[in-house]
mmCIF file of C-alpha atoms in Angstrom:
data_model
loop_
_atom_site.group_PDB
_atom_site.id
_atom_site.type_symbol
_atom_site.label_atom_id
_atom_site.label_comp_id
_atom_site.label_asym_id
_atom_site.label_seq_id
_atom_site.Cartn_x
_atom_site.Cartn_y
_atom_site.Cartn_z
ATOM 1 C CA MET N 1 0.000 0.000 0.000
ATOM 2 C CA GLY N 2 2.832 2.345 0.917
ATOM 3 C CA THR N 3 4.626 1.449 -2.336
ATOM 4 C CA GLU N 4 1.487 2.160 -4.377
ATOM 5 C CA SER N 5 1.054 5.479 -2.622
ATOM 6 C CA PHE N 6 4.653 6.427 -3.387
ATOM 7 C CA SER N 7 4.212 5.381 -7.039
ATOM 8 C CA ALA N 8 1.031 7.410 -7.292
ATOM 9 C CA ARG N 9 2.757 10.443 -5.829
ATOM 10 C CA THR N 10 5.641 9.967 -8.238
ATOM 11 C CA ARG N 11 3.290 9.755 -11.220
ATOM 12 C CA LYS N 12 1.434 12.876 -10.093
ATOM 13 C CA SER N 13 4.667 14.785 -9.624
ATOM 14 C CA ALA N 14 5.917 13.723 -13.053
ATOM 15 C CA HIS N 15 2.577 14.683 -14.585
ATOM 16 C CA ARG N 16 2.691 18.139 -12.971
ATOM 17 C CA ALA N 17 6.261 18.605 -14.186
ATOM 18 C CA ARG N 18 5.270 17.699 -17.760
ATOM 19 C CA ILE N 19 2.314 20.082 -17.654
ATOM 20 C CA ALA N 20 4.497 22.911 -16.307
ATOM 21 C CA LEU N 21 7.176 22.297 -18.942
ATOM 22 C CA ARG N 22 4.605 22.121 -21.726
ATOM 23 C CA LYS N 23 2.916 25.319 -20.535
ATOM 24 C CA SER N 24 6.261 27.109 -20.352
ATOM 25 C CA GLY N 25 7.094 26.000 -23.879
ATOM 26 C CA VAL N 26 3.711 27.040 -25.267
ATOM 27 C CA ASP N 27 3.866 30.423 -23.525
ATOM 28 C CA TYR N 28 7.393 30.960 -24.815
ATOM 29 C CA PHE N 29 6.596 30.233 -28.425
ATOM 30 C CA ARG N 30 3.537 32.464 -28.165
ATOM 31 C CA GLY N 31 5.814 35.209 -26.888
ATOM 32 C CA ASP N 32 4.106 35.381 -23.471
ATOM 33 C CA GLY N 33 6.406 33.370 -21.227
ATOM 34 C CA SER N 34 9.954 33.402 -19.915
ATOM 35 C CA ASP N 35 12.870 32.575 -22.191
ATOM 36 C CA TRP N 36 14.628 30.428 -19.594
ATOM 37 C CA ILE N 37 14.159 27.245 -21.627
ATOM 38 C CA ALA N 38 15.924 28.727 -24.652
ATOM 39 C CA LEU N 39 18.596 30.292 -22.453
ATOM 40 C CA ALA N 40 19.292 26.987 -20.701
ATOM 41 C CA GLY N 41 19.532 25.143 -24.005
ATOM 42 C CA LEU N 42 21.903 27.694 -25.536
ATOM 43 C CA LEU N 43 24.054 27.825 -22.396
ATOM 44 C CA LEU N 44 24.503 24.056 -22.656
ATOM 45 C CA THR N 45 25.698 24.333 -26.264
ATOM 46 C CA VAL N 46 28.497 26.758 -25.322
ATOM 47 C CA PRO N 47 30.571 24.276 -23.207
ATOM 48 C CA ALA N 48 29.730 21.522 -25.694
ATOM 49 C CA ILE N 49 31.234 23.599 -28.539
ATOM 50 C CA ALA N 50 34.208 24.537 -26.353
ATOM 51 C CA ALA N 51 34.836 20.862 -25.525
ATOM 52 C CA GLY N 52 34.607 19.936 -29.210
ATOM 53 C CA THR N 53 37.035 22.705 -30.125
ATOM 54 C CA ILE N 54 39.567 21.586 -27.517
ATOM 55 C CA ALA N 55 39.239 17.939 -28.620
ATOM 56 C CA SER N 56 39.391 18.598 -32.372
ATOM 57 C CA PRO N 57 39.976 22.262 -33.309
ATOM 58 C CA VAL N 58 40.327 21.413 -36.998
ATOM 59 C CA TRP N 59 36.778 20.011 -37.244
ATOM 60 C CA CYS N 60 35.185 22.167 -34.536
ATOM 61 C CA ALA N 61 36.576 25.642 -35.068
ATOM 62 C CA PRO N 62 36.447 28.257 -32.278
ATOM 63 C CA SER N 63 34.277 30.446 -34.516
ATOM 64 C CA LEU N 64 31.418 27.928 -34.102
ATOM 65 C CA LEU N 65 30.458 29.894 -31.009
ATOM 66 C CA VAL N 66 28.673 32.315 -33.341
ATOM 67 C CA LEU N 67 25.912 29.700 -33.736
ATOM 68 C CA PRO N 68 24.454 29.962 -30.203
ATOM 69 C CA ILE N 69 25.046 33.719 -30.317
ATOM 70 C CA VAL N 70 23.031 34.115 -33.530
ATOM 71 C CA ALA N 71 20.306 31.847 -32.158
ATOM 72 C CA GLY N 72 20.291 33.866 -28.938
ATOM 73 C CA GLY N 73 19.799 37.098 -30.863
ATOM 74 C CA LEU N 74 16.635 35.611 -32.322
ATOM 75 C CA LEU N 75 15.327 33.810 -29.244
ATOM 76 C CA LEU N 76 16.378 35.654 -26.110
ATOM 77 C CA ARG N 77 15.566 38.911 -24.418
ATOM 78 C CA PRO N 78 18.448 41.426 -24.098
ATOM 79 C CA ALA N 79 19.099 40.670 -20.399
ATOM 80 C CA SER N 80 19.313 36.909 -21.036
ATOM 81 C CA LEU N 81 21.441 37.529 -24.106
ATOM 82 C CA LEU N 82 24.124 39.216 -22.003
ATOM 83 C CA GLY N 83 24.399 36.072 -19.888
ATOM 84 C CA LEU N 84 24.903 33.978 -23.034
ATOM 85 C CA TYR N 85 27.581 36.401 -24.239
ATOM 86 C CA ALA N 86 29.404 36.075 -20.926
ATOM 87 C CA ALA N 87 29.397 32.296 -21.285
ATOM 88 C CA ALA N 88 30.707 32.546 -24.870
ATOM 89 C CA ALA N 89 33.477 34.935 -23.779
ATOM 90 C CA GLY N 90 34.465 32.510 -21.028
ATOM 91 C CA ALA N 91 34.549 29.656 -23.558
ATOM 92 C CA LEU N 92 36.864 31.661 -25.837
ATOM 93 C CA ILE N 93 39.199 32.360 -22.928
ATOM 94 C CA VAL N 94 39.315 28.681 -21.954
ATOM 95 C CA GLU N 95 39.930 27.635 -25.585
ATOM 96 C CA SER N 96 42.738 30.127 -26.036
ATOM 97 C CA ILE N 97 44.438 28.990 -22.810
ATOM 98 C CA VAL N 98 44.162 25.264 -23.569
ATOM 99 C CA LEU N 99 45.034 25.481 -27.271
ATOM 100 C CA GLY N 100 47.829 27.992 -26.776
ATOM 101 C CA PRO N 101 48.751 31.144 -28.691
ATOM 102 C CA TYR N 102 47.474 31.377 -32.259
ATOM 103 C CA THR N 103 51.033 31.942 -33.491
ATOM 104 C CA GLN N 104 51.920 28.351 -32.622
ATOM 105 C CA GLY N 105 49.664 26.662 -35.141
ATOM 106 C CA ALA N 106 46.409 26.615 -37.060
ATOM 107 C CA ALA N 107 42.853 26.133 -35.748
ATOM 108 C CA ARG N 108 43.354 28.252 -32.655
ATOM 109 C CA VAL N 109 41.594 31.273 -31.207
ATOM 110 C CA THR N 110 42.789 34.197 -33.341
ATOM 111 C CA PRO N 111 41.975 37.910 -33.100
ATOM 112 C CA GLY N 112 39.790 37.423 -36.162
ATOM 113 C CA THR N 113 37.782 34.761 -34.339
ATOM 114 C CA VAL N 114 37.223 37.095 -31.403
ATOM 115 C CA LEU N 115 36.161 39.933 -33.705
ATOM 116 C CA THR N 116 33.765 37.654 -35.592
ATOM 117 C CA VAL N 117 32.091 36.405 -32.426
ATOM 118 C CA ALA N 118 31.947 39.949 -31.010
ATOM 119 C CA ALA N 119 30.408 41.342 -34.221
ATOM 120 C CA CYS N 120 27.732 38.638 -34.262
ATOM 121 C CA GLY N 121 26.996 39.361 -30.627
ATOM 122 C CA PHE N 122 26.690 43.085 -31.313
ATOM 123 C CA PHE N 123 24.183 42.618 -34.134
ATOM 124 C CA GLY N 124 22.292 39.999 -32.128
ATOM 125 C CA LEU N 125 21.941 42.466 -29.266
ATOM 126 C CA ILE N 126 20.619 45.139 -31.636
ATOM 127 C CA ILE N 127 18.018 42.690 -32.983
ATOM 128 C CA ALA N 128 16.997 41.637 -29.476
ATOM 129 C CA GLN N 129 16.634 45.265 -28.337
ATOM 130 C CA PHE N 130 14.542 46.069 -31.409
ATOM 131 C CA ARG N 131 12.239 43.125 -30.706
ATOM 132 C CA ALA N 132 11.940 44.153 -27.058
ATOM 133 C CA ARG N 133 11.054 47.713 -28.051
ATOM 134 C CA VAL N 134 8.465 46.649 -30.632
ATOM 135 C CA GLY N 135 7.054 44.025 -28.277
ATOM 136 C CA VAL N 136 6.714 41.348 -30.996
ATOM 137 C CA PRO N 137 8.953 38.290 -30.594
ATOM 138 C CA TRP N 138 10.459 36.996 -33.799
ATOM 139 C CA ARG N 139 8.656 33.692 -33.561
ATOM 140 C CA ARG N 140 5.316 35.569 -33.634
ATOM 141 C CA GLY N 141 6.291 38.502 -35.838
ATOM 142 C CA GLY N 142 6.014 36.637 -39.128
ATOM 143 C CA THR N 143 2.756 35.022 -38.065
ATOM 144 C CA MET N 144 1.336 38.379 -37.043
ATOM 145 C CA LEU N 145 2.188 39.951 -40.403
ATOM 146 C CA PHE N 146 0.688 36.969 -42.199
ATOM 147 C CA ASP N 147 -2.490 37.294 -40.111
ATOM 148 C CA LEU N 148 -2.701 41.014 -40.878
ATOM 149 C CA ARG N 149 -2.322 40.368 -44.586
ATOM 150 C CA GLU N 150 -5.040 37.725 -44.489
ATOM 151 C CA ARG N 151 -7.357 40.028 -42.544
ATOM 152 C CA ILE N 152 -6.880 42.750 -45.152
ATOM 153 C CA ARG N 153 -7.548 40.236 -47.919
ATOM 154 C CA VAL N 154 -10.718 38.944 -46.249
ATOM 155 C CA GLN N 155 -11.913 42.457 -45.495
ATOM 156 C CA SER N 156 -11.341 43.437 -49.133
ATOM 157 C CA ALA N 157 -13.319 40.460 -50.429
ATOM 158 C CA LEU N 158 -16.366 41.471 -52.419
ATOM 159 C CA PRO N 159 -19.710 40.102 -51.224
ATOM 160 C CA ARG N 160 -21.558 37.486 -53.238
ATOM 161 C CA LEU N 161 -23.797 39.069 -55.867
ATOM 162 C CA PRO N 162 -26.963 37.872 -57.645
ATOM 163 C CA LYS N 163 -26.554 35.576 -60.643
ATOM 164 C CA ASN N 164 -26.849 38.346 -63.203
ATOM 165 C CA TRP N 165 -23.953 40.274 -61.648
ATOM 166 C CA HIS N 166 -20.217 39.620 -61.644
ATOM 167 C CA SER N 167 -17.547 41.410 -59.630
ATOM 168 C CA GLU N 168 -13.828 40.927 -59.185
ATOM 169 C CA MET N 169 -10.935 42.841 -57.738
ATOM 170 C CA ALA N 170 -7.171 42.627 -58.234
ATOM 171 C CA LEU N 171 -4.544 44.286 -56.076
ATOM 172 C CA ARG N 172 -0.811 44.593 -56.733
ATOM 173 C CA PRO N 173 1.352 46.338 -54.096
ATOM 174 C CA ALA N 174 4.418 48.326 -55.099
ATOM 175 C CA GLY N 175 7.729 46.495 -55.223
ATOM 176 C CA GLY N 176 6.169 43.039 -54.961
ATOM 177 C CA GLN N 177 5.411 43.502 -51.260
ATOM 178 C CA SER N 178 2.519 41.892 -49.419
ATOM 179 C CA PHE N 179 0.954 45.107 -48.143
ATOM 180 C CA SER N 180 -0.531 47.935 -50.144
ATOM 181 C CA GLY N 181 -1.732 51.487 -49.696
ATOM 182 C CA ASP N 182 -4.711 50.675 -51.922
ATOM 183 C CA PHE N 183 -7.643 48.839 -50.403
ATOM 184 C CA VAL N 184 -11.310 48.031 -50.956
ATOM 185 C CA VAL N 185 -14.147 47.713 -48.478
ATOM 186 C CA ALA N 186 -17.531 46.468 -49.653
ATOM 187 C CA ALA N 187 -20.893 45.484 -48.206
ATOM 188 C CA ARG N 188 -24.430 44.715 -49.293
ATOM 189 C CA THR N 189 -26.841 47.060 -47.561
ATOM 190 C CA ASN N 190 -30.536 47.914 -47.684
ATOM 191 C CA GLY N 191 -31.516 44.317 -47.114
ATOM 192 C CA GLY N 192 -28.990 43.062 -49.678
ATOM 193 C CA ARG N 193 -30.512 45.078 -52.517
ATOM 194 C CA THR N 194 -27.679 47.609 -52.635
ATOM 195 C CA LEU N 195 -23.962 47.045 -53.162
ATOM 196 C CA GLU N 196 -21.665 49.630 -51.625
ATOM 197 C CA VAL N 197 -17.979 49.545 -52.577
ATOM 198 C CA VAL N 198 -15.261 51.982 -51.536
ATOM 199 C CA LEU N 199 -11.900 51.983 -53.313
ATOM 200 C CA THR N 200 -9.256 54.036 -51.492
ATOM 201 C CA ASP N 201 -5.727 55.067 -52.396
ATOM 202 C CA VAL N 202 -3.701 56.207 -49.369
ATOM 203 C CA SER N 203 -0.910 58.722 -49.980
ATOM 204 C CA GLY N 204 2.504 57.101 -50.321
ATOM 205 C CA LYS N 205 3.197 53.572 -51.440
ATOM 206 C CA GLY N 206 4.295 50.179 -50.230
ATOM 207 C CA MET N 207 4.883 49.578 -46.516
ATOM 208 C CA ASP N 208 4.887 53.329 -45.866
ATOM 209 C CA ALA N 209 1.261 53.637 -46.865
ATOM 210 C CA ALA N 210 0.243 50.112 -45.843
ATOM 211 C CA SER N 211 0.263 50.854 -42.111
ATOM 212 C CA ARG N 212 -2.128 53.783 -42.644
ATOM 213 C CA ALA N 213 -4.201 51.721 -45.075
ATOM 214 C CA LEU N 214 -4.555 48.975 -42.455
ATOM 215 C CA LEU N 215 -5.975 51.441 -39.939
ATOM 216 C CA LEU N 216 -8.230 53.127 -42.498
ATOM 217 C CA SER N 217 -9.584 49.889 -43.929
ATOM 218 C CA GLY N 218 -10.828 48.865 -40.493
ATOM 219 C CA ALA N 219 -12.381 52.271 -39.852
ATOM 220 C CA PHE N 220 -13.954 52.509 -43.318
ATOM 221 C CA GLY N 221 -15.287 48.970 -43.023
ATOM 222 C CA GLY N 222 -17.032 49.984 -39.803
ATOM 223 C CA LEU N 223 -18.486 53.147 -41.358
ATOM 224 C CA LEU N 224 -19.712 51.491 -44.546
ATOM 225 C CA GLY N 225 -23.320 50.437 -44.134
ATOM 226 C CA SER N 226 -23.585 52.151 -40.742
ATOM 227 C CA LEU N 227 -24.224 55.539 -42.355
ATOM 228 C CA PRO N 228 -26.390 56.694 -45.251
ATOM 229 C CA PRO N 229 -24.406 56.572 -48.509
ATOM 230 C CA HIS N 230 -24.031 60.354 -48.677
ATOM 231 C CA GLY N 231 -22.696 60.411 -45.123
ATOM 232 C CA PHE N 232 -19.815 58.002 -45.663
ATOM 233 C CA LEU N 233 -17.209 60.286 -47.288
ATOM 234 C CA PRO N 234 -17.809 63.208 -44.872
ATOM 235 C CA ALA N 235 -17.366 60.801 -41.946
ATOM 236 C CA ALA N 236 -14.228 59.299 -43.533
ATOM 237 C CA ASN N 237 -12.866 62.796 -44.115
ATOM 238 C CA GLY N 238 -13.423 63.699 -40.477
ATOM 239 C CA TYR N 239 -11.703 60.497 -39.352
ATOM 240 C CA LEU N 240 -8.571 61.288 -41.373
ATOM 241 C CA LEU N 241 -8.466 64.831 -40.068
ATOM 242 C CA ARG N 242 -8.553 63.564 -36.487
ATOM 243 C CA GLN N 243 -5.491 61.367 -37.117
ATOM 244 C CA ASP N 244 -3.366 64.476 -37.776
ATOM 245 C CA TRP N 245 -0.871 62.554 -39.943
ATOM 246 C CA ASP N 246 1.962 64.434 -41.636
ATOM 247 C CA GLU N 247 1.061 62.726 -44.911
ATOM 248 C CA GLY N 248 -2.518 61.906 -44.129
ATOM 249 C CA PHE N 249 -4.561 62.467 -47.255
ATOM 250 C CA ALA N 250 -6.198 59.813 -49.388
ATOM 251 C CA THR N 251 -8.355 59.571 -52.480
ATOM 252 C CA SER N 252 -11.495 57.485 -52.444
ATOM 253 C CA ILE N 253 -14.398 56.594 -54.690
ATOM 254 C CA HIS N 254 -17.675 55.267 -53.306
ATOM 255 C CA LEU N 255 -20.034 53.235 -55.482
ATOM 256 C CA VAL N 256 -23.664 52.766 -54.413
ATOM 257 C CA LEU N 257 -25.293 50.281 -56.812
ATOM 258 C CA ASP N 258 -28.906 49.153 -56.852
ATOM 259 C CA LEU N 259 -28.691 45.469 -57.775
ATOM 260 C CA ASP N 260 -32.339 45.333 -58.862
ATOM 261 C CA SER N 261 -32.392 48.218 -61.333
ATOM 262 C CA GLY N 262 -28.698 48.734 -62.110
ATOM 263 C CA ASP N 263 -28.896 52.409 -61.126
ATOM 264 C CA TYR N 264 -25.894 53.706 -59.241
ATOM 265 C CA GLU N 265 -24.323 56.745 -57.664
ATOM 266 C CA LEU N 266 -20.615 57.540 -57.581
ATOM 267 C CA LEU N 267 -19.193 59.814 -54.914
ATOM 268 C CA SER N 268 -15.558 60.787 -55.283
ATOM 269 C CA ALA N 269 -12.974 62.306 -52.965
ATOM 270 C CA GLY N 270 -10.301 63.467 -55.383
ATOM 271 C CA HIS N 271 -10.190 60.046 -57.006
ATOM 272 C CA LEU N 272 -9.760 59.221 -60.680
ATOM 273 C CA PRO N 273 -13.019 58.781 -62.588
ATOM 274 C CA ALA N 274 -14.618 55.387 -63.041
ATOM 275 C CA LEU N 275 -15.063 53.999 -66.533
ATOM 276 C CA GLN N 276 -18.352 52.581 -67.796
ATOM 277 C CA LEU N 277 -18.564 50.388 -70.868
ATOM 278 C CA HIS N 278 -21.888 50.788 -72.649
ATOM 279 C CA ALA N 279 -22.673 47.444 -74.238
ATOM 280 C CA GLY N 280 -24.881 49.010 -76.905
ATOM 281 C CA SER N 281 -22.265 51.368 -78.331
ATOM 282 C CA GLY N 282 -19.085 49.624 -77.142
ATOM 283 C CA ARG N 283 -17.749 52.953 -75.899
ATOM 284 C CA TRP N 284 -16.195 53.769 -72.533
ATOM 285 C CA GLU N 285 -17.505 56.757 -70.604
ATOM 286 C CA GLU N 286 -15.821 58.487 -67.678
ATOM 287 C CA LYS N 287 -18.038 58.808 -64.615
ATOM 288 C CA SER N 288 -17.026 60.741 -61.529
ATOM 289 C CA GLY N 289 -18.479 62.740 -58.677
ATOM 290 C CA GLU N 290 -17.027 65.964 -57.337
ATOM 291 C CA GLY N 291 -15.160 66.277 -54.074
ATOM 292 C CA PRO N 292 -11.772 67.121 -52.516
ATOM 293 C CA LEU N 293 -9.174 64.735 -51.157
ATOM 294 C CA LEU N 294 -9.897 63.077 -47.844
ATOM 295 C CA GLY N 295 -8.055 64.561 -44.890
ATOM 296 C CA VAL N 296 -7.371 68.000 -46.367
ATOM 297 C CA TYR N 297 -9.973 70.263 -44.776
ATOM 298 C CA ASP N 298 -13.103 69.973 -42.685
ATOM 299 C CA GLY N 299 -16.632 70.526 -43.968
ATOM 300 C CA ALA N 300 -15.904 69.176 -47.453
ATOM 301 C CA ARG N 301 -18.833 68.456 -49.771
ATOM 302 C CA PHE N 302 -19.042 65.444 -52.037
ATOM 303 C CA ASP N 303 -21.486 65.614 -54.949
ATOM 304 C CA ALA N 304 -22.697 62.397 -56.526
ATOM 305 C CA CYS N 305 -22.654 61.388 -60.165
ATOM 306 C CA LYS N 306 -25.567 59.174 -61.227
ATOM 307 C CA GLY N 307 -25.684 56.486 -63.849
ATOM 308 C CA SER N 308 -27.149 53.119 -64.731
ATOM 309 C CA LEU N 309 -25.665 49.769 -65.699
ATOM 310 C CA ALA N 310 -27.769 48.138 -68.400
ATOM 311 C CA PRO N 311 -27.400 44.402 -69.084
ATOM 312 C CA GLY N 312 -23.982 43.861 -70.654
ATOM 313 C CA ASP N 313 -22.493 47.065 -69.201
ATOM 314 C CA VAL N 314 -19.280 47.079 -67.179
ATOM 315 C CA LEU N 315 -18.086 49.540 -64.556
ATOM 316 C CA MET N 316 -14.351 49.763 -63.849
ATOM 317 C CA LEU N 317 -12.825 51.452 -60.791
ATOM 318 C CA PHE N 318 -9.052 51.760 -60.418
ATOM 319 C CA THR N 319 -6.242 53.636 -58.687
ATOM 320 C CA ASP N 320 -3.681 55.939 -60.269
ATOM 321 C CA GLY N 321 -0.943 53.282 -60.333
ATOM 322 C CA LEU N 322 -2.583 51.808 -63.435
ATOM 323 C CA VAL N 323 -2.690 54.961 -65.527
ATOM 324 C CA GLU N 324 -0.136 57.378 -64.072
ATOM 325 C CA ALA N 325 3.511 57.215 -65.072
ATOM 326 C CA SER N 326 6.368 59.665 -65.529
ATOM 327 C CA GLY N 327 6.426 61.138 -68.986
ATOM 328 C CA ARG N 328 2.850 60.056 -69.736
ATOM 329 C CA ASP N 329 -0.391 61.955 -69.366
ATOM 330 C CA ILE N 330 -3.160 60.367 -67.283
ATOM 331 C CA ALA N 331 -5.520 60.581 -70.272
ATOM 332 C CA GLU N 332 -3.051 58.513 -72.279
ATOM 333 C CA GLY N 333 -2.890 55.969 -69.488
ATOM 334 C CA ILE N 334 -6.700 55.734 -69.407
ATOM 335 C CA ASP N 335 -6.756 55.209 -73.173
ATOM 336 C CA CYS N 336 -4.241 52.396 -72.788
ATOM 337 C CA LEU N 337 -6.365 50.797 -70.062
ATOM 338 C CA THR N 338 -9.586 50.965 -72.062
ATOM 339 C CA GLY N 339 -7.779 49.667 -75.134
ATOM 340 C CA GLU N 340 -6.670 46.569 -73.233
ATOM 341 C CA ALA N 341 -10.119 46.197 -71.668
ATOM 342 C CA ASP N 342 -11.735 46.146 -75.117
ATOM 343 C CA ARG N 343 -10.127 42.758 -75.690
ATOM 344 C CA TYR N 344 -12.419 41.258 -73.018
ATOM 345 C CA VAL N 345 -15.678 42.618 -74.380
ATOM 346 C CA ALA N 346 -16.360 39.591 -76.583
ATOM 347 C CA PRO N 347 -15.093 36.752 -74.322
ATOM 348 C CA GLY N 348 -16.338 38.408 -71.116
ATOM 349 C CA PHE N 349 -14.544 39.935 -68.139
ATOM 350 C CA GLN N 350 -14.172 36.779 -66.054
ATOM 351 C CA GLY N 351 -10.638 36.921 -64.621
ATOM 352 C CA ALA N 352 -9.871 40.138 -66.476
ATOM 353 C CA ALA N 353 -8.880 42.322 -63.503
ATOM 354 C CA TRP N 354 -5.549 40.621 -62.835
ATOM 355 C CA HIS N 355 -4.688 40.404 -66.528
ATOM 356 C CA LEU N 356 -5.431 44.096 -67.060
ATOM 357 C CA ILE N 357 -2.983 45.077 -64.334
ATOM 358 C CA GLU N 358 -0.390 42.769 -65.880
ATOM 359 C CA ALA N 359 -0.963 44.295 -69.304
ATOM 360 C CA VAL N 360 -0.884 48.013 -68.483
ATOM 361 C CA ALA N 361 1.106 48.354 -65.239
ATOM 362 C CA LYS N 362 3.142 45.208 -64.645
ATOM 363 C CA ASP N 363 6.434 46.849 -63.667
ATOM 364 C CA VAL N 364 5.134 50.088 -62.173
ATOM 365 C CA ASN N 365 6.621 50.939 -58.776
ATOM 366 C CA ASP N 366 3.298 51.964 -57.291
ATOM 367 C CA ASP N 367 0.324 50.300 -55.657
ATOM 368 C CA ARG N 368 -2.311 49.224 -58.182
ATOM 369 C CA ALA N 369 -5.909 48.170 -57.668
ATOM 370 C CA LEU N 370 -8.653 47.427 -60.174
ATOM 371 C CA LEU N 371 -12.296 46.644 -59.561
ATOM 372 C CA LEU N 372 -14.780 45.365 -62.153
ATOM 373 C CA ILE N 373 -18.568 45.278 -61.796
ATOM 374 C CA CYS N 374 -20.352 43.553 -64.677
ATOM 375 C CA HIS N 375 -24.116 43.440 -65.268
ATOM 376 C CA GLY N 376 -24.857 40.154 -66.979
ATOM 377 C CA THR N 377 -27.483 39.767 -69.645
#
């Protein structure tokens, strides 16, 4: 009975130890827990490398100490990293004493080895301090950026439309990055009978504009559908003004489309005009409302432009990255875009958005977005 009781206590103790170790590991890799596990593991590698160097310096060079130092720069907090550096410095001292002066043979601790290890430690400390200041551990940083990109993508997804409607959107950030200063928010309102889409181009490009676009896309997504259509751009303008950014303006175009009749309104805040293809004539017409840039001054007015999409018509919204280039007028860029779009009139515009960006602005160092709304016959 006493033996069974001791065995039970032993099993319970072992179970609690496993749970505690597992919890510590999970918390660590989530970025919430202590880094003592990583520190202990790296501290054990330092004497192991030192022993290998003393036993066989030709195969285990003294410079191998940069490995735990580099790993420590990625895994440890700055305070823990200093402890690892102290252990590495001690290992170098022991190696140099046991192996003798570097002038007496090869595979010994040389001044170059010391400088290499010290340089790696210096850069590792800079990385660790940067992570500590940002508050995002490296093992979560990439995941966080991936999650943000996916949230932007999901938020920019266009809602499902009735069978006689087709919509698609393509987005290409500047420089091949994953984040863009152009974004779309869309929703079906009025009981699903109305499609509201807002295409916004934030000032700047690439990662510079992407951080502001991330904040604005969330705010605009909350405003869209919560306000009457004519109240959206004034509210968005007020929101940008309250941010007080040094480079805080943006252009935006707001489409309000009646999915039953095809009638629509376009409200613009300094954005490029939309283009409507009239199926009957095969001609493209520029459609745009009147209004200033968002975030420039308070009390701005935004006047709507009305139109109607008949069966077979197409409405195209885009940002300036598709049509604006140095040495070329915007009107010329629009002509080039409509010329390429004419190729899809006969076969249909299924999958055309991405191909249009590839055709007219493949290598442009600017964010590019294109939105197509097609009224099927």
